[in-house]
Amino acid sequence: MKKQVLALAIAAVFLAACGKKEEPAPAPATPVAAAPAAPAAPAGPMLDDEKTLNIYNWPDYIPEGMIAAFEQEFGIKVNYNTFENNEALHAKLVAGNSGYDIVIPTAGFAKKQIDGGLYQPIDKSKIANYGNLDPDFMAKIAGVDPENKHLVPWAWGFTTVGINKQKVEKALGGMPMPENAWDLVFKPEYSSKLRSCGIAYLDSPSEILPVALHYVGKPAYSEDPADFKLAGEMLAKVRKDVRLFSSTMIDDIASGKACAFVGWSGDINIAADRVKEMGGKDEIVPLLPTGGGLVFIDTMAIPKDAKHVLNAHAFIDFYLRGSNGALMANEMNYPTGNKAALADIKDEIKGNATIFLSPEDTARLIPTGGFSNEIASTLNDTYNAFKRGK
Ligand code: SPD
């Protein structure tokens, strides 16, 4: 907190100095009385007149109490809504006038939104805590957002296969676990056995096709329709074994609707914690990506037509405090790329190899990327045909 106050004070002094440099007082034509002393630099960040902030994020993706803490400190009322996948967010942004001031796209998906002018640049001079971000991590995001102009990291994780260990072992009936975890959900030899306890997939083309393409040996973000045909053929073979397409994966896992699932690392860990809290005996585990886990980096962005841009910057700065990055890791099981958070992250979280990956597992990750608008219809058609079982 002291650090934060210090950082804000330094920023305030810096901004005041910049202001003086940029707007020198013109020399008076006639002698005038001494000017009154300059008003003291404001204690906090600049805010919009209307004390409102509209945020659009994924479900189960913010520590409890974080919004209330921001509202109380800044006197801003936050309207917080959620979307289920990048496609839903994209449709909202493309339609325009979304009413949101901060949205949380996945970096790879945001590329076409940046290219399409849907976001405004971030004013880094208004974010005193920007320096908390790990430069190596920012360099990764710069691959889709050159110079990190529009995207500020929220959290990252990987899409992988998760299992209910006891149920899967039972359903496999002595058959050893595959070396490549994706076999459980993509290879009929395994999926046909897991059908009885239930297989769940995330419900979105941009979640399933990259891992399916990777599984059939093609680039996860291929732009070649022939690759989609191959992935579609592979998916068709396991369609009958997929019990549900889920937009509420944490609940679906925790309530036992599925024993093997394509899900997000942190959410699978949240479901595991929930089962333990409820006194359940089964172990829920995200499997380490031996056959490649798909990295995602979710980011904050300000839509071009946002009405509360100053409030949005104040929230981004607040979120980038080390203490808030630590809360995201400790409570939501997602690291954030905030190096100032590391000191406050619990040892059990730092020691969880599915949250902070070993160098070997990191090397196996499938890098972040995105599909172009040109391949969008092939992507959607392949997914919809699979889902319909056609
Ligand atoms: N609990 C919500 C987690 C959000 C994950 N976003 C994943 C995007 C992957 N494409």
GROMACS .gro file of C-alpha atoms and ligand atoms in nm:
model
  400
    1MET     CA    1   0.000   0.000   0.000
    2LYS     CA    2   0.287   0.234   0.096
    3LYS     CA    3   0.452   0.151  -0.237
    4GLN     CA    4   0.125   0.236  -0.411
    5VAL     CA    5   0.096   0.572  -0.241
    6LEU     CA    6   0.459   0.641  -0.329
    7ALA     CA    7   0.405   0.540  -0.691
    8LEU     CA    8   0.099   0.762  -0.720
    9ALA     CA    9   0.287   1.049  -0.561
   10ILE     CA   10   0.578   1.006  -0.803
   11ALA     CA   11   0.335   0.988  -1.094
   12ALA     CA   12   0.153   1.299  -0.975
   13VAL     CA   13   0.481   1.492  -0.949
   14PHE     CA   14   0.589   1.365  -1.290
   15LEU     CA   15   0.260   1.463  -1.452
   16ALA     CA   16   0.266   1.803  -1.290
   17ALA     CA   17   0.619   1.858  -1.420
   18CYS     CA   18   0.516   1.744  -1.768
   19GLY     CA   19   0.222   1.982  -1.760
   20LYS     CA   20   0.450   2.276  -1.685
   21LYS     CA   21   0.686   2.182  -1.967
   22GLU     CA   22   0.415   2.141  -2.228
   23GLU     CA   23   0.225   2.461  -2.146
   24PRO     CA   24   0.473   2.740  -2.060
   25ALA     CA   25   0.299   3.057  -1.938
   26PRO     CA   26   0.318   3.330  -2.205
   27ALA     CA   27   0.525   3.636  -2.101
   28PRO     CA   28   0.285   3.904  -1.971
   29ALA     CA   29   0.265   4.220  -2.184
   30THR     CA   30   0.228   4.436  -1.875
   31PRO     CA   31   0.348   4.380  -1.521
   32VAL     CA   32   0.091   4.184  -1.319
   33ALA     CA   33   0.047   4.096  -0.957
   34ALA     CA   34   0.212   3.775  -0.838
   35ALA     CA   35   0.011   3.471  -0.949
   36PRO     CA   36  -0.158   3.275  -0.675
   37ALA     CA   37   0.024   2.957  -0.572
   38ALA     CA   38  -0.049   2.660  -0.802
   39PRO     CA   39  -0.310   2.425  -0.656
   40ALA     CA   40  -0.168   2.111  -0.496
   41ALA     CA   41  -0.138   1.811  -0.729
   42PRO     CA   42  -0.446   1.590  -0.702
   43ALA     CA   43  -0.406   1.303  -0.457
   44GLY     CA   44  -0.560   1.035  -0.681
   45PRO     CA   45  -0.598   0.962  -1.052
   46MET     CA   46  -0.819   1.175  -1.276
   47LEU     CA   47  -1.176   1.044  -1.295
   48ASP     CA   48  -1.474   1.111  -1.520
   49ASP     CA   49  -1.750   1.340  -1.395
   50GLU     CA   50  -1.991   1.051  -1.405
   51LYS     CA   51  -1.875   0.810  -1.136
   52THR     CA   52  -1.963   0.492  -1.327
   53LEU     CA   53  -1.760   0.211  -1.481
   54ASN     CA   54  -1.902  -0.068  -1.697
   55ILE     CA   55  -1.696  -0.387  -1.711
   56TYR     CA   56  -1.754  -0.696  -1.927
   57ASN     CA   57  -1.556  -1.003  -1.819
   58TRP     CA   58  -1.566  -1.383  -1.819
   59PRO     CA   59  -1.757  -1.556  -1.537
   60ASP     CA   60  -1.566  -1.662  -1.225
   61TYR     CA   61  -1.270  -1.445  -1.312
   62ILE     CA   62  -1.234  -1.186  -1.037
   63PRO     CA   63  -1.156  -1.226  -0.667
   64GLU     CA   64  -1.444  -1.172  -0.433
   65GLY     CA   65  -1.452  -0.819  -0.295
   66MET     CA   66  -1.223  -0.666  -0.557
   67ILE     CA   67  -1.498  -0.464  -0.724
   68ALA     CA   68  -1.636  -0.348  -0.388
   69ALA     CA   69  -1.286  -0.240  -0.281
   70PHE     CA   70  -1.247  -0.033  -0.599
   71GLU     CA   71  -1.592   0.122  -0.561
   72GLN     CA   72  -1.525   0.219  -0.204
   73GLU     CA   73  -1.182   0.368  -0.267
   74PHE     CA   74  -1.274   0.564  -0.580
   75GLY     CA   75  -1.641   0.641  -0.523
   76ILE     CA   76  -1.723   0.479  -0.859
   77LYS     CA   77  -2.022   0.250  -0.916
   78VAL     CA   78  -1.917  -0.052  -1.120
   79ASN     CA   79  -2.165  -0.237  -1.340
   80TYR     CA   80  -2.011  -0.578  -1.390
   81ASN     CA   81  -2.147  -0.820  -1.652
   82THR     CA   82  -2.012  -1.144  -1.793
   83PHE     CA   83  -1.988  -1.316  -2.131
   84GLU     CA   84  -1.925  -1.682  -2.203
   85ASN     CA   85  -1.684  -1.680  -2.491
   86ASN     CA   86  -1.480  -1.457  -2.720
   87GLU     CA   87  -1.740  -1.491  -2.995
   88ALA     CA   88  -2.008  -1.332  -2.774
   89LEU     CA   89  -1.778  -1.044  -2.677
   90HIS     CA   90  -1.680  -0.995  -3.042
   91ALA     CA   91  -2.042  -0.973  -3.157
   92LYS     CA   92  -2.113  -0.711  -2.890
   93LEU     CA   93  -1.813  -0.498  -2.994
   94VAL     CA   94  -1.883  -0.523  -3.366
   95ALA     CA   95  -2.245  -0.414  -3.311
   96GLY     CA   96  -2.106  -0.095  -3.148
   97ASN     CA   97  -2.231   0.109  -2.852
   98SER     CA   98  -2.168  -0.182  -2.621
   99GLY     CA   99  -2.178   0.058  -2.328
  100TYR     CA  100  -1.869  -0.106  -2.180
  101ASP     CA  101  -1.560   0.081  -2.061
  102ILE     CA  102  -1.341  -0.224  -2.005
  103VAL     CA  103  -1.372  -0.561  -2.176
  104ILE     CA  104  -1.152  -0.870  -2.135
  105PRO     CA  105  -1.074  -1.031  -2.473
  106THR     CA  106  -0.822  -1.310  -2.516
  107ALA     CA  107  -0.513  -1.155  -2.676
  108GLY     CA  108  -0.509  -1.379  -2.985
  109PHE     CA  109  -0.877  -1.314  -3.050
  110ALA     CA  110  -0.832  -0.939  -2.990
  111LYS     CA  111  -0.595  -0.903  -3.283
  112LYS     CA  112  -0.874  -0.866  -3.538
  113GLN     CA  113  -1.056  -0.629  -3.300
  114ILE     CA  114  -0.743  -0.412  -3.280
  115ASP     CA  115  -0.699  -0.429  -3.658
  116GLY     CA  116  -1.065  -0.334  -3.697
  117GLY     CA  117  -1.022  -0.023  -3.479
  118LEU     CA  118  -1.256  -0.147  -3.206
  119TYR     CA  119  -1.026  -0.041  -2.919
  120GLN     CA  120  -0.869   0.287  -2.821
  121PRO     CA  121  -0.504   0.310  -2.719
  122ILE     CA  122  -0.426   0.280  -2.348
  123ASP     CA  123  -0.276   0.596  -2.198
  124LYS     CA  124   0.011   0.442  -2.002
  125SER     CA  125   0.091   0.777  -1.837
  126LYS     CA  126  -0.233   0.734  -1.643
  127ILE     CA  127  -0.131   0.393  -1.509
  128ALA     CA  128   0.127   0.439  -1.234
  129ASN     CA  129   0.147   0.062  -1.176
  130TYR     CA  130   0.218  -0.021  -1.541
  131GLY     CA  131   0.581  -0.088  -1.445
  132ASN     CA  132   0.468  -0.387  -1.236
  133LEU     CA  133   0.415  -0.584  -1.557
  134ASP     CA  134   0.678  -0.839  -1.654
  135PRO     CA  135   0.848  -0.713  -1.975
  136ASP     CA  136   0.896  -1.068  -2.109
  137PHE     CA  137   0.525  -1.134  -2.070
  138MET     CA  138   0.441  -0.804  -2.238
  139ALA     CA  139   0.669  -0.897  -2.527
  140LYS     CA  140   0.447  -1.203  -2.585
  141ILE     CA  141   0.134  -0.987  -2.605
  142ALA     CA  142   0.317  -0.748  -2.840
  143GLY     CA  143   0.303  -1.032  -3.095
  144VAL     CA  144  -0.067  -0.951  -3.144
  145ASP     CA  145  -0.067  -0.592  -3.013
  146PRO     CA  146   0.247  -0.415  -3.136
  147GLU     CA  147   0.403  -0.188  -2.870
  148ASN     CA  148   0.135  -0.304  -2.623
  149LYS     CA  149  -0.082  -0.016  -2.735
  150HIS     CA  150  -0.427  -0.158  -2.657
  151LEU     CA  151  -0.407  -0.460  -2.429
  152VAL     CA  152  -0.313  -0.485  -2.061
  153PRO     CA  153  -0.290  -0.836  -1.915
  154TRP     CA  154  -0.565  -0.965  -1.689
  155ALA     CA  155  -0.458  -1.328  -1.638
  156TRP     CA  156  -0.330  -1.627  -1.828
  157GLY     CA  157  -0.369  -2.000  -1.830
  158PHE     CA  158  -0.400  -2.287  -2.074
  159THR     CA  159  -0.675  -2.494  -2.224
  160THR     CA  160  -0.621  -2.856  -2.135
  161VAL     CA  161  -0.785  -3.186  -2.045
  162GLY     CA  162  -0.907  -3.218  -1.689
  163ILE     CA  163  -1.028  -3.534  -1.522
  164ASN     CA  164  -1.206  -3.668  -1.221
  165LYS     CA  165  -0.926  -3.912  -1.142
  166GLN     CA  166  -1.127  -4.180  -0.964
  167LYS     CA  167  -1.412  -4.182  -1.216
  168VAL     CA  168  -1.180  -4.190  -1.515
  169GLU     CA  169  -0.970  -4.472  -1.372
  170LYS     CA  170  -1.285  -4.671  -1.306
  171ALA     CA  171  -1.429  -4.607  -1.651
  172LEU     CA  172  -1.102  -4.703  -1.820
  173GLY     CA  173  -1.121  -5.033  -1.633
  174GLY     CA  174  -0.751  -5.101  -1.601
  175MET     CA  175  -0.653  -4.950  -1.935
  176PRO     CA  176  -0.347  -4.727  -1.863
  177MET     CA  177  -0.379  -4.352  -1.895
  178PRO     CA  178  -0.254  -4.230  -2.235
  179GLU     CA  179   0.072  -4.042  -2.254
  180ASN     CA  180  -0.101  -3.765  -2.450
  181ALA     CA  181  -0.389  -3.636  -2.235
  182TRP     CA  182  -0.581  -3.524  -2.546
  183ASP     CA  183  -0.635  -3.890  -2.639
  184LEU     CA  184  -0.890  -3.909  -2.357
  185VAL     CA  185  -1.125  -3.673  -2.536
  186PHE     CA  186  -1.016  -3.704  -2.901
  187LYS     CA  187  -0.942  -4.077  -2.950
  188PRO     CA  188  -1.240  -4.316  -2.973
  189GLU     CA  189  -1.044  -4.591  -2.798
  190TYR     CA  190  -1.056  -4.379  -2.479
  191SER     CA  191  -1.358  -4.154  -2.531
  192SER     CA  192  -1.588  -4.454  -2.586
  193LYS     CA  193  -1.494  -4.578  -2.238
  194LEU     CA  194  -1.538  -4.235  -2.076
  195ARG     CA  195  -1.877  -4.185  -2.237
  196SER     CA  196  -2.044  -4.353  -1.940
  197CYS     CA  197  -1.911  -4.101  -1.686
  198GLY     CA  198  -1.936  -3.809  -1.928
  199ILE     CA  199  -1.713  -3.597  -2.150
  200ALA     CA  200  -1.763  -3.218  -2.159
  201TYR     CA  201  -1.618  -2.973  -2.410
  202LEU     CA  202  -1.608  -2.594  -2.380
  203ASP     CA  203  -1.882  -2.458  -2.602
  204SER     CA  204  -1.712  -2.238  -2.860
  205PRO     CA  205  -1.544  -2.282  -3.198
  206SER     CA  206  -1.237  -2.080  -3.096
  207GLU     CA  207  -1.183  -2.304  -2.792
  208ILE     CA  208  -1.221  -2.645  -2.957
  209LEU     CA  209  -1.080  -2.605  -3.308
  210PRO     CA  210  -0.728  -2.492  -3.210
  211VAL     CA  211  -0.674  -2.794  -2.984
  212ALA     CA  212  -0.835  -3.027  -3.239
  213LEU     CA  213  -0.615  -2.888  -3.517
  214HIS     CA  214  -0.308  -2.931  -3.299
  215TYR     CA  215  -0.412  -3.288  -3.218
  216VAL     CA  216  -0.430  -3.382  -3.587
  217GLY     CA  217  -0.082  -3.236  -3.639
  218LYS     CA  218  -0.182  -2.906  -3.795
  219PRO     CA  219  -0.113  -2.548  -3.678
  220ALA     CA  220  -0.353  -2.460  -3.394
  221TYR     CA  221  -0.446  -2.140  -3.576
  222SER     CA  222  -0.439  -2.279  -3.928
  223GLU     CA  223  -0.585  -2.073  -4.209
  224ASP     CA  224  -0.614  -2.372  -4.440
  225PRO     CA  225  -0.966  -2.515  -4.492
  226ALA     CA  226  -0.813  -2.859  -4.563
  227ASP     CA  227  -0.677  -2.865  -4.207
  228PHE     CA  228  -1.023  -2.788  -4.070
  229LYS     CA  229  -1.163  -3.077  -4.273
  230LEU     CA  230  -0.914  -3.311  -4.107
  231ALA     CA  231  -0.992  -3.177  -3.758
  232GLY     CA  232  -1.366  -3.203  -3.832
  233GLU     CA  233  -1.326  -3.569  -3.934
  234MET     CA  234  -1.139  -3.646  -3.612
  235LEU     CA  235  -1.405  -3.469  -3.404
  236ALA     CA  236  -1.689  -3.649  -3.582
  237LYS     CA  237  -1.550  -3.982  -3.462
  238VAL     CA  238  -1.585  -3.887  -3.095
  239ARG     CA  239  -1.907  -3.684  -3.123
  240LYS     CA  240  -2.128  -3.960  -2.983
  241ASP     CA  241  -1.912  -3.973  -2.669
  242VAL     CA  242  -1.941  -3.600  -2.585
  243ARG     CA  243  -2.216  -3.556  -2.330
  244LEU     CA  244  -2.222  -3.180  -2.306
  245PHE     CA  245  -2.099  -2.853  -2.449
  246SER     CA  246  -2.053  -2.638  -2.145
  247SER     CA  247  -2.058  -2.266  -2.071
  248THR     CA  248  -2.066  -2.333  -1.697
  249MET     CA  249  -1.773  -2.570  -1.671
  250ILE     CA  250  -1.685  -2.510  -1.304
  251ASP     CA  251  -2.039  -2.603  -1.194
  252ASP     CA  252  -2.061  -2.891  -1.438
  253ILE     CA  253  -1.736  -3.045  -1.314
  254ALA     CA  254  -1.810  -2.984  -0.947
  255SER     CA  255  -2.160  -3.131  -0.974
  256GLY     CA  256  -2.023  -3.445  -1.140
  257LYS     CA  257  -2.183  -3.400  -1.484
  258ALA     CA  258  -1.860  -3.505  -1.652
  259CYS     CA  259  -1.546  -3.702  -1.565
  260ALA     CA  260  -1.323  -3.577  -1.850
  261PHE     CA  261  -1.337  -3.228  -1.988
  262VAL     CA  262  -1.173  -2.979  -2.222
  263GLY     CA  263  -1.145  -2.676  -1.995
  264TRP     CA  264  -0.930  -2.391  -1.869
  265SER     CA  265  -0.653  -2.469  -1.620
  266GLY     CA  266  -0.760  -2.223  -1.348
  267ASP     CA  267  -1.130  -2.313  -1.375
  268ILE     CA  268  -1.049  -2.682  -1.339
  269ASN     CA  269  -0.850  -2.595  -1.025
  270ILE     CA  270  -1.144  -2.387  -0.895
  271ALA     CA  271  -1.374  -2.686  -0.948
  272ALA     CA  272  -1.121  -2.907  -0.766
  273ASP     CA  273  -1.122  -2.667  -0.466
  274ARG     CA  274  -1.502  -2.660  -0.469
  275VAL     CA  275  -1.529  -3.039  -0.460
  276LYS     CA  276  -1.286  -3.048  -0.165
  277GLU     CA  277  -1.481  -2.776   0.020
  278MET     CA  278  -1.799  -2.977  -0.026
  279GLY     CA  279  -1.625  -3.276   0.133
  280GLY     CA  280  -1.607  -3.473  -0.193
  281LYS     CA  281  -1.350  -3.751  -0.211
  282ASP     CA  282  -1.284  -3.741  -0.585
  283GLU     CA  283  -0.975  -3.560  -0.711
  284ILE     CA  284  -1.027  -3.317  -0.997
  285VAL     CA  285  -0.704  -3.246  -1.184
  286PRO     CA  286  -0.604  -3.043  -1.486
  287LEU     CA  287  -0.360  -3.267  -1.672
  288LEU     CA  288  -0.027  -3.121  -1.759
  289PRO     CA  289  -0.002  -3.059  -2.128
  290THR     CA  290   0.215  -3.351  -2.240
  291GLY     CA  291   0.050  -3.327  -2.581
  292GLY     CA  292   0.041  -2.946  -2.576
  293GLY     CA  293  -0.184  -2.714  -2.375
  294LEU     CA  294  -0.319  -2.410  -2.553
  295VAL     CA  295  -0.197  -2.089  -2.389
  296PHE     CA  296  -0.439  -1.802  -2.351
  297ILE     CA  297  -0.366  -1.454  -2.224
  298ASP     CA  298  -0.680  -1.260  -2.135
  299THR     CA  299  -0.640  -0.884  -2.142
  300MET     CA  300  -0.813  -0.558  -2.052
  301ALA     CA  301  -0.905  -0.329  -2.341
  302ILE     CA  302  -1.104  -0.006  -2.369
  303PRO     CA  303  -1.364  -0.004  -2.650
  304LYS     CA  304  -1.330   0.290  -2.888
  305ASP     CA  305  -1.670   0.430  -2.788
  306ALA     CA  306  -1.625   0.389  -2.410
  307LYS     CA  307  -1.783   0.673  -2.211
  308HIS     CA  308  -1.578   0.649  -1.891
  309VAL     CA  309  -1.223   0.637  -2.015
  310LEU     CA  310  -1.059   0.798  -1.711
  311ASN     CA  311  -1.242   0.564  -1.475
  312ALA     CA  312  -1.129   0.274  -1.693
  313HIS     CA  313  -0.765   0.381  -1.656
  314ALA     CA  314  -0.813   0.416  -1.279
  315PHE     CA  315  -0.945   0.059  -1.264
  316ILE     CA  316  -0.661  -0.078  -1.476
  317ASP     CA  317  -0.411   0.095  -1.246
  318PHE     CA  318  -0.591  -0.044  -0.940
  319TYR     CA  319  -0.591  -0.395  -1.088
  320LEU     CA  320  -0.217  -0.373  -1.156
  321ARG     CA  321  -0.133  -0.329  -0.789
  322GLY     CA  322   0.084  -0.620  -0.680
  323SER     CA  323  -0.166  -0.708  -0.406
  324ASN     CA  324  -0.448  -0.748  -0.659
  325GLY     CA  325  -0.238  -0.963  -0.893
  326ALA     CA  326  -0.161  -1.185  -0.593
  327LEU     CA  327  -0.534  -1.215  -0.512
  328MET     CA  328  -0.604  -1.333  -0.868
  329ALA     CA  329  -0.346  -1.610  -0.833
  330ASN     CA  330  -0.435  -1.703  -0.476
  331GLU     CA  331  -0.813  -1.703  -0.516
  332MET     CA  332  -0.874  -1.768  -0.886
  333ASN     CA  333  -0.572  -1.989  -0.966
  334TYR     CA  334  -0.462  -1.769  -1.254
  335PRO     CA  335  -0.122  -1.591  -1.277
  336THR     CA  336  -0.135  -1.238  -1.418
  337GLY     CA  337   0.207  -1.140  -1.554
  338ASN     CA  338   0.240  -0.890  -1.266
  339LYS     CA  339   0.587  -0.932  -1.121
  340ALA     CA  340   0.503  -0.717  -0.816
  341ALA     CA  341   0.242  -0.981  -0.724
  342LEU     CA  342   0.491  -1.262  -0.679
  343ALA     CA  343   0.593  -1.173  -0.323
  344ASP     CA  344   0.233  -1.212  -0.202
  345ILE     CA  345   0.140  -1.531  -0.384
  346LYS     CA  346   0.094  -1.822  -0.144
  347ASP     CA  347   0.357  -2.098  -0.154
  348GLU     CA  348   0.090  -2.362  -0.224
  349ILE     CA  349  -0.014  -2.171  -0.538
  350LYS     CA  350   0.344  -2.108  -0.650
  351GLY     CA  351   0.412  -2.478  -0.590
  352ASN     CA  352   0.109  -2.594  -0.792
  353ALA     CA  353   0.265  -2.715  -1.119
  354THR     CA  354  -0.065  -2.659  -1.305
  355ILE     CA  355  -0.068  -2.287  -1.217
  356PHE     CA  356   0.302  -2.201  -1.227
  357LEU     CA  357   0.433  -2.439  -1.491
  358SER     CA  358   0.779  -2.595  -1.490
  359PRO     CA  359   1.011  -2.491  -1.775
  360GLU     CA  360   0.952  -2.835  -1.936
  361ASP     CA  361   0.574  -2.795  -1.934
  362THR     CA  362   0.604  -2.433  -2.047
  363ALA     CA  363   0.805  -2.552  -2.345
  364ARG     CA  364   0.517  -2.787  -2.440
  365LEU     CA  365   0.256  -2.512  -2.454
  366ILE     CA  366   0.097  -2.419  -2.784
  367PRO     CA  367   0.165  -2.046  -2.825
  368THR     CA  368  -0.115  -1.792  -2.827
  369GLY     CA  369  -0.257  -1.691  -3.165
  370GLY     CA  370  -0.579  -1.608  -3.344
  371PHE     CA  371  -0.787  -1.676  -3.653
  372SER     CA  372  -0.841  -1.417  -3.925
  373ASN     CA  373  -1.184  -1.300  -4.041
  374GLU     CA  374  -1.121  -1.488  -4.368
  375ILE     CA  375  -1.127  -1.829  -4.200
  376ALA     CA  376  -1.413  -1.744  -3.959
  377SER     CA  377  -1.686  -1.915  -4.160
  378THR     CA  378  -1.481  -2.235  -4.202
  379LEU     CA  379  -1.411  -2.231  -3.827
  380ASN     CA  380  -1.778  -2.185  -3.736
  381ASP     CA  381  -1.909  -2.430  -3.995
  382THR     CA  382  -1.666  -2.701  -3.881
  383TYR     CA  383  -1.763  -2.652  -3.518
  384ASN     CA  384  -2.137  -2.636  -3.582
  385ALA     CA  385  -2.133  -2.946  -3.801
  386PHE     CA  386  -1.946  -3.129  -3.525
  387LYS     CA  387  -2.182  -3.011  -3.255
  388ARG     CA  388  -2.492  -3.102  -3.454
  389GLY     CA  389  -2.336  -3.440  -3.526
  390LYS     CA  390  -2.358  -3.391  -3.903
  391SPD     N1  391  -1.325  -1.833  -1.543
  391SPD     C1  392  -1.305  -1.776  -1.670
  391SPD     C2  393  -1.174  -1.806  -1.731
  391SPD     C3  394  -1.161  -1.732  -1.857
  391SPD     C4  395  -1.073  -1.792  -1.949
  391SPD     N2  396  -1.064  -1.728  -2.072
  391SPD     C5  397  -1.016  -1.820  -2.159
  391SPD     C6  398  -1.001  -1.781  -2.298
  391SPD     C7  399  -0.941  -1.891  -2.375
  391SPD     N3  400  -0.953  -1.876  -2.515
   0.00000   0.00000   0.00000
